[in-house]
Coordinates of C-alpha atoms in Angstrom, one line a residue:
X675 CA 0.0 0.0 0.0
X676 CA 2.8 2.4 0.8
X677 CA 4.5 1.8 -2.6
X678 CA 1.4 2.6 -4.5
X679 CA 0.8 5.7 -2.5
X680 CA 4.4 6.8 -3.0
X681 CA 4.2 6.4 -6.8
X682 CA 0.9 8.4 -6.9
X683 CA 2.4 11.1 -4.8
X684 CA 5.5 11.4 -7.1
X685 CA 3.3 11.6 -10.2
X686 CA 1.2 14.3 -8.6
X687 CA 4.2 16.2 -7.5
X688 CA 5.6 16.1 -11.1
X689 CA 2.4 17.4 -12.5
X690 CA 2.1 20.1 -9.9
X691 CA 5.7 21.2 -10.3
X692 CA 5.3 21.5 -14.1
X693 CA 2.4 23.8 -13.6
X694 CA 4.2 25.9 -11.1
X695 CA 7.4 26.2 -13.1
X696 CA 5.6 28.0 -15.9
X697 CA 5.9 31.0 -13.6
X698 CA 9.4 32.4 -13.9
X699 CA 9.5 33.9 -10.4
X700 CA 8.7 30.6 -8.9
X701 CA 11.4 28.9 -11.0
X702 CA 14.1 31.3 -9.9
X703 CA 13.2 31.0 -6.2
X704 CA 13.2 27.2 -6.5
X705 CA 16.7 27.2 -8.1
X706 CA 18.0 29.4 -5.3
X707 CA 16.6 27.2 -2.6
X708 CA 18.0 24.1 -4.4
X709 CA 21.5 25.6 -4.6
X710 CA 21.4 26.6 -0.9
X711 CA 20.2 23.1 0.1
X712 CA 22.9 21.4 -2.0
X713 CA 25.6 23.6 -0.5
X714 CA 24.5 22.5 3.0
X715 CA 24.3 18.9 2.0
X716 CA 27.7 18.9 0.2
X717 CA 29.5 19.9 3.4
X718 CA 29.2 16.2 4.3
X719 CA 32.0 14.2 2.6
X720 CA 30.0 11.0 2.4
X721 CA 27.1 12.7 0.7
X722 CA 29.4 14.5 -1.7
X723 CA 31.2 11.3 -2.7
X724 CA 27.9 9.5 -3.3
X725 CA 26.6 12.3 -5.4
X726 CA 29.7 12.3 -7.6
X727 CA 29.5 8.6 -8.1
X728 CA 25.8 8.8 -9.0
X729 CA 26.5 11.7 -11.5
X730 CA 29.3 9.6 -13.1
X731 CA 27.0 6.7 -13.7
X732 CA 24.1 8.9 -14.9
X733 CA 26.4 10.8 -17.3
X734 CA 27.8 7.6 -18.8
X735 CA 24.3 6.4 -19.5
X736 CA 23.2 9.8 -21.0
X737 CA 26.4 10.1 -23.2
X738 CA 25.6 6.8 -24.9
X739 CA 23.0 8.9 -26.8
X740 CA 24.7 10.9 -29.6
X741 CA 22.3 13.9 -29.6
X742 CA 22.8 14.3 -25.8
X743 CA 26.6 14.2 -26.3
X744 CA 26.6 16.8 -29.0
X745 CA 24.3 19.1 -27.0
X746 CA 26.5 18.7 -23.9
X747 CA 29.6 19.6 -25.8
X748 CA 28.0 22.7 -27.4
X749 CA 26.8 23.9 -24.0
X750 CA 30.2 23.2 -22.4
X751 CA 31.9 25.3 -25.2
X752 CA 29.5 28.2 -24.6
X753 CA 29.9 28.0 -20.9
X754 CA 33.7 27.8 -21.0
X755 CA 33.9 30.8 -23.3
X756 CA 31.9 32.9 -20.8
X757 CA 33.9 31.8 -17.9
X758 CA 37.3 32.2 -19.6
X759 CA 36.6 35.9 -20.3
X760 CA 37.4 36.3 -16.6
X761 CA 41.3 36.4 -16.3
X762 CA 41.3 35.1 -12.7
X763 CA 39.2 32.0 -13.7
X764 CA 41.5 31.5 -16.7
X765 CA 44.7 31.5 -14.5
X766 CA 43.2 29.1 -11.9
X767 CA 42.0 26.8 -14.7
X768 CA 45.5 26.6 -16.2
X769 CA 47.1 25.9 -12.8
X770 CA 44.6 23.1 -12.1
X771 CA 45.1 21.6 -15.6
X772 CA 48.9 21.6 -15.1
X773 CA 48.6 19.7 -11.8
X774 CA 46.0 17.3 -13.3
X775 CA 48.2 16.6 -16.3
X776 CA 51.3 16.0 -14.2
X777 CA 49.5 13.3 -12.2
X778 CA 48.0 11.6 -15.3
X779 CA 51.4 11.6 -17.2
X780 CA 53.0 9.5 -14.5
X781 CA 51.2 6.6 -16.2
X782 CA 53.3 5.6 -19.2
X783 CA 50.3 4.2 -21.2
X784 CA 48.4 7.5 -20.8
X785 CA 51.6 9.4 -21.8
X786 CA 52.1 7.4 -25.0
X787 CA 48.5 7.7 -25.9
X788 CA 48.6 11.5 -25.4
X789 CA 51.7 11.8 -27.6
X790 CA 50.1 9.8 -30.4
X791 CA 47.0 12.0 -30.3
X792 CA 49.1 15.1 -30.3
X793 CA 51.1 13.9 -33.4
X794 CA 48.0 13.3 -35.4
X795 CA 46.4 16.6 -34.3
X796 CA 49.5 18.6 -35.2
X797 CA 49.8 17.0 -38.6
X798 CA 46.3 18.1 -39.4
X799 CA 46.8 21.6 -38.2
X800 CA 50.1 22.0 -40.0
X801 CA 48.5 21.4 -43.3
X802 CA 47.4 25.1 -43.0
X803 CA 50.3 27.4 -44.0
X804 CA 49.1 30.3 -41.8
X805 CA 49.0 28.0 -38.7
X806 CA 52.5 26.7 -39.6
X807 CA 54.0 30.2 -39.9
X808 CA 52.4 31.3 -36.6
X809 CA 53.7 28.2 -34.9
X810 CA 57.2 28.8 -36.2
X811 CA 57.2 32.4 -35.0
X812 CA 55.9 31.5 -31.6
X813 CA 58.6 28.7 -31.3
X814 CA 61.3 31.2 -32.2
X815 CA 60.2 33.7 -29.5
X816 CA 59.7 30.9 -26.9
X817 CA 63.2 29.4 -27.6
X818 CA 64.9 32.8 -27.4
X819 CA 63.3 33.3 -23.9
X820 CA 64.3 29.9 -22.8
X821 CA 67.9 30.1 -24.1
X822 CA 68.5 33.2 -22.0
X823 CA 68.8 30.7 -19.1
X824 CA 72.3 29.1 -19.1
X825 CA 71.1 25.8 -17.6
X826 CA 68.5 25.3 -20.3
X827 CA 71.1 26.1 -23.0
X828 CA 73.5 23.5 -21.6
X829 CA 70.8 20.9 -21.4
X830 CA 69.6 21.6 -24.9
X831 CA 73.2 21.4 -26.3
X832 CA 73.7 18.0 -24.5
X833 CA 70.4 16.6 -26.0
X834 CA 71.3 17.8 -29.5
X835 CA 74.8 16.2 -29.2
X836 CA 73.3 12.9 -28.2
X837 CA 70.6 13.1 -31.0
X838 CA 73.1 14.0 -33.7
X839 CA 75.5 11.3 -32.5
X840 CA 72.8 8.6 -32.9
X841 CA 71.7 10.0 -36.3
X842 CA 75.2 10.2 -37.7
X843 CA 75.7 6.5 -37.2
X844 CA 73.6 6.2 -40.3
X845 CA 76.0 6.8 -43.3
X846 CA 73.2 8.1 -45.6
X847 CA 72.2 10.7 -43.1
X848 CA 75.9 11.7 -42.6
X849 CA 76.4 12.2 -46.4
X850 CA 73.2 14.2 -46.8
X851 CA 74.2 16.4 -43.8
X852 CA 77.6 17.1 -45.3
X853 CA 76.1 18.0 -48.7
X854 CA 73.6 20.4 -47.0
X855 CA 76.4 22.0 -44.9
X856 CA 78.6 22.5 -47.9
X857 CA 75.9 24.2 -49.9
X858 CA 74.8 26.3 -46.9
X859 CA 78.3 27.5 -46.1
X860 CA 79.0 28.2 -49.9
X861 CA 75.8 30.4 -50.0
X862 CA 76.8 32.2 -46.8
X863 CA 80.3 32.9 -48.0
X864 CA 79.0 34.8 -51.0
X865 CA 78.3 37.6 -48.5
X866 CA 81.7 39.4 -48.0
X867 CA 80.8 40.5 -44.5
X868 CA 80.2 37.0 -43.4
X869 CA 83.3 35.8 -45.2
X870 CA 85.5 38.4 -43.4
X871 CA 84.0 37.7 -40.0
X872 CA 84.5 34.0 -40.5
X873 CA 88.2 34.6 -41.4
X874 CA 88.8 36.8 -38.4
X875 CA 87.0 34.3 -36.1
X876 CA 89.1 31.5 -37.4
X877 CA 92.3 33.4 -36.8
X878 CA 91.3 34.2 -33.2
X879 CA 90.2 30.6 -32.6
X880 CA 93.4 29.2 -33.9
X881 CA 95.5 31.6 -31.9
X882 CA 93.7 30.5 -28.7
X883 CA 94.1 26.9 -29.6
X884 CA 97.8 27.2 -30.4
X885 CA 98.4 28.7 -26.9
X886 CA 97.4 25.2 -25.5
X887 CA 100.5 22.9 -25.4
X888 CA 98.3 19.8 -25.9
X889 CA 96.9 21.1 -29.1
X890 CA 100.4 22.1 -30.3
X891 CA 101.5 18.5 -29.7
X892 CA 98.5 17.2 -31.6
X893 CA 99.4 19.4 -34.6
X894 CA 103.0 18.4 -34.5
X895 CA 102.1 14.7 -34.4
X896 CA 99.8 15.1 -37.4
X897 CA 102.4 16.9 -39.4
X898 CA 105.0 14.2 -38.6
X899 CA 102.6 11.5 -39.7
X900 CA 101.8 13.4 -42.9
X901 CA 105.5 13.8 -43.8
X902 CA 106.2 10.1 -43.1
X903 CA 103.5 9.1 -45.6
X904 CA 104.9 11.6 -48.2
X905 CA 108.5 10.3 -47.7
X906 CA 107.5 7.0 -49.2
X907 CA 107.4 8.8 -52.5
X908 CA 111.0 9.0 -53.8
X909 CA 110.6 12.4 -55.6
X910 CA 109.1 14.1 -52.5
X911 CA 111.9 12.6 -50.3
X912 CA 114.6 13.9 -52.7
X913 CA 113.0 17.4 -52.7
X914 CA 112.6 17.3 -48.9
X915 CA 116.2 16.4 -48.4
X916 CA 117.3 19.2 -50.8
X917 CA 115.0 21.7 -49.0
X918 CA 116.6 20.9 -45.6
X919 CA 120.2 21.2 -47.0
X920 CA 119.3 24.7 -48.4
X921 CA 117.7 25.6 -45.1
X922 CA 120.8 24.7 -43.1
X923 CA 123.1 26.5 -45.5
X924 CA 120.9 29.6 -45.2
X925 CA 121.5 29.6 -41.4
X926 CA 125.3 29.8 -41.9
X927 CA 125.2 32.2 -44.9
X928 CA 122.4 34.6 -44.3
X929 CA 123.2 37.1 -47.2
X930 CA 123.2 34.6 -50.0
X931 CA 120.7 35.8 -52.6
X932 CA 120.8 32.6 -54.7
X933 CA 119.9 30.4 -51.7
X934 CA 117.0 32.7 -50.8
X935 CA 115.6 32.5 -54.3
X936 CA 115.9 28.7 -54.3
X937 CA 114.2 28.7 -50.9
X938 CA 111.3 30.8 -52.2
X939 CA 110.9 28.6 -55.2
X940 CA 110.8 25.4 -53.1
X941 CA 108.2 27.0 -50.7
X942 CA 106.0 28.0 -53.7
X943 CA 106.3 24.5 -55.1
X944 CA 105.4 22.9 -51.7
X945 CA 102.2 25.0 -51.3
X946 CA 100.5 23.2 -54.1
X947 CA 97.5 24.2 -56.2
X948 CA 94.3 25.9 -55.0
X949 CA 92.3 23.1 -53.5
X950 CA 89.0 24.9 -53.9
X951 CA 89.3 24.8 -57.7
X952 CA 90.2 21.1 -57.8
X953 CA 87.6 18.4 -57.8
X954 CA 87.2 14.9 -59.3
X955 CA 86.1 16.2 -62.7
X956 CA 89.1 18.5 -62.9
X957 CA 91.5 15.6 -62.1
X958 CA 89.9 13.4 -64.7
X959 CA 90.4 16.1 -67.3
X960 CA 94.1 16.6 -66.3
X961 CA 95.4 13.1 -65.6
X962 CA 95.9 11.2 -68.9
X963 CA 97.7 8.1 -67.6
X964 CA 98.7 6.4 -64.3
X965 CA 101.9 8.5 -63.9
X966 CA 102.4 10.5 -60.7
X967 CA 104.7 13.1 -62.3
X968 CA 103.7 16.3 -64.1
X969 CA 105.9 18.5 -66.2
X970 CA 106.6 22.2 -65.3
X971 CA 104.5 23.7 -68.1
X972 CA 101.4 21.7 -67.1
X973 CA 102.1 22.3 -63.4
X974 CA 101.8 26.1 -63.9
X975 CA 98.2 25.7 -65.3
X976 CA 97.3 23.2 -62.5
X977 CA 98.7 25.5 -59.8
X978 CA 96.2 28.2 -60.9
X979 CA 93.4 25.7 -61.3
X980 CA 93.2 25.6 -65.1
X981 CA 93.4 22.6 -67.5
X982 CA 96.8 22.5 -69.3
X983 CA 96.8 23.3 -73.0
X984 CA 98.6 20.1 -73.9
X985 CA 96.3 17.8 -72.1
X986 CA 94.6 14.9 -73.9
X987 CA 91.2 16.3 -73.1
X988 CA 92.0 19.4 -75.3
X989 CA 91.3 17.3 -78.4
X990 CA 94.9 16.0 -78.5
X991 CA 94.2 12.4 -77.7
X992 CA 94.9 9.8 -80.4
X993 CA 91.8 7.9 -81.4
X994 CA 91.6 4.2 -80.5
X995 CA 92.6 2.0 -83.5
X996 CA 90.2 -0.9 -84.0
X997 CA 91.6 -4.5 -84.2
X998 CA 90.6 -4.9 -87.8
X999 CA 92.9 -2.0 -88.9
X1000 CA 96.0 -3.0 -87.0
X1001 CA 96.5 -6.1 -89.3
X1002 CA 96.6 -4.0 -92.5
X1003 CA 99.7 -3.4 -94.5
X1004 CA 101.0 0.2 -95.0
X1005 CA 99.5 0.4 -98.5
X1006 CA 96.1 -0.8 -97.3
X1007 CA 96.2 1.7 -94.4
X1008 CA 96.9 4.5 -97.0
X1009 CA 94.0 3.3 -99.1
X1010 CA 91.6 3.3 -96.1
X1011 CA 92.8 6.4 -94.3
X1012 CA 90.5 9.5 -94.5
X1013 CA 93.5 11.9 -94.5
X1014 CA 96.5 11.4 -96.8
X1015 CA 99.5 13.7 -96.1
X1016 CA 101.6 15.0 -98.9
X1017 CA 105.1 16.2 -98.0
X1018 CA 108.0 17.6 -100.1
X1019 CA 111.6 18.0 -99.2
X1020 CA 113.4 20.8 -101.0
X1021 CA 117.0 22.0 -100.7
X1022 CA 117.8 25.7 -100.2
X1023 CA 119.6 27.8 -102.7
X1024 CA 123.3 27.0 -103.2
X1025 CA 124.2 30.5 -102.0
X1026 CA 122.7 29.8 -98.5
X1027 CA 125.1 29.8 -95.5
X1028 CA 124.7 26.1 -94.7
X1029 CA 122.2 24.3 -96.9
X1030 CA 122.5 21.0 -95.0
X1031 CA 121.5 22.6 -91.6
X1032 CA 118.7 24.5 -93.2
X1033 CA 117.4 21.3 -94.8
X1034 CA 117.5 19.6 -91.3
X1035 CA 115.6 22.5 -89.8
X1036 CA 113.0 22.2 -92.5
X1037 CA 112.6 18.5 -91.8
X1038 CA 112.1 19.2 -88.1
X1039 CA 109.5 21.8 -88.9
X1040 CA 107.6 19.4 -91.2

């Protein structure tokens, strides 16, 4: 009997409240009374915990419905916009979010899931060029502010070193990085101010390094190892020995002009060509055979970084003779050859000084 009475009473109350709530004043007073009553009840921890659990269960059931979920999200967006217009609320919200995220990120599964979602979200956003530019500008400003702190700068440098060390273990990445750096530095050196600053910085850097005794020993050891390798070549060894003999004689005879000129010549020869103008293509165009020696006339051109005029690549290479022509007789070669030379040998007039020598010179000329 009590249950039936209870149900009827609830139904009657619902009907009665609907009628009463058509009046706005009654609705406002009812809301105010409910808020006061809830505040008093929520002072009790047990009541508050029970209420939260019931709300969680109730919201889960409601959010199974798509329309309810959409309406809830729209209402939350409108409500948050209004609340975030207040700066104090905004600050407190940020502080609470930081604390909440710190606690959640202690769990590795949550952390990995969050990173994956952020990667997907950022990829979509970076498809927009305006967003990408704004992000880059903000990152530049943020990094400048952070790098003003020396501790952060030291930590960043350490992380970058570890990252680059792991990446450079890959040979392909290393080669690409070198190519990019070469092109980048070549473009930067087109600016004369940058080039001059680079030279002055290098001079100061080397001066400071050379003050260190350990660095000087390192340079000396490298120079000794380089000379040991070069001494294996007989020609270099001979020149090096001659250079040292001239050097010792100059110490005893300081005013000898001939020895000084020899010394200058040897120093110029030891400097070698301009390495910036020499590459693999240049060497292929200069080197005609497997010989290591170069004549003086060709060396002058190579020293400046030019191809010698008497190089084979300057249309002076003999064509390769096919096998079916090498077996021909001299008459058959003459018959087949596209060019047939005609030569004449004539004696000079009998009143010449020496007709025989003149005839020899003519032969050499021909």
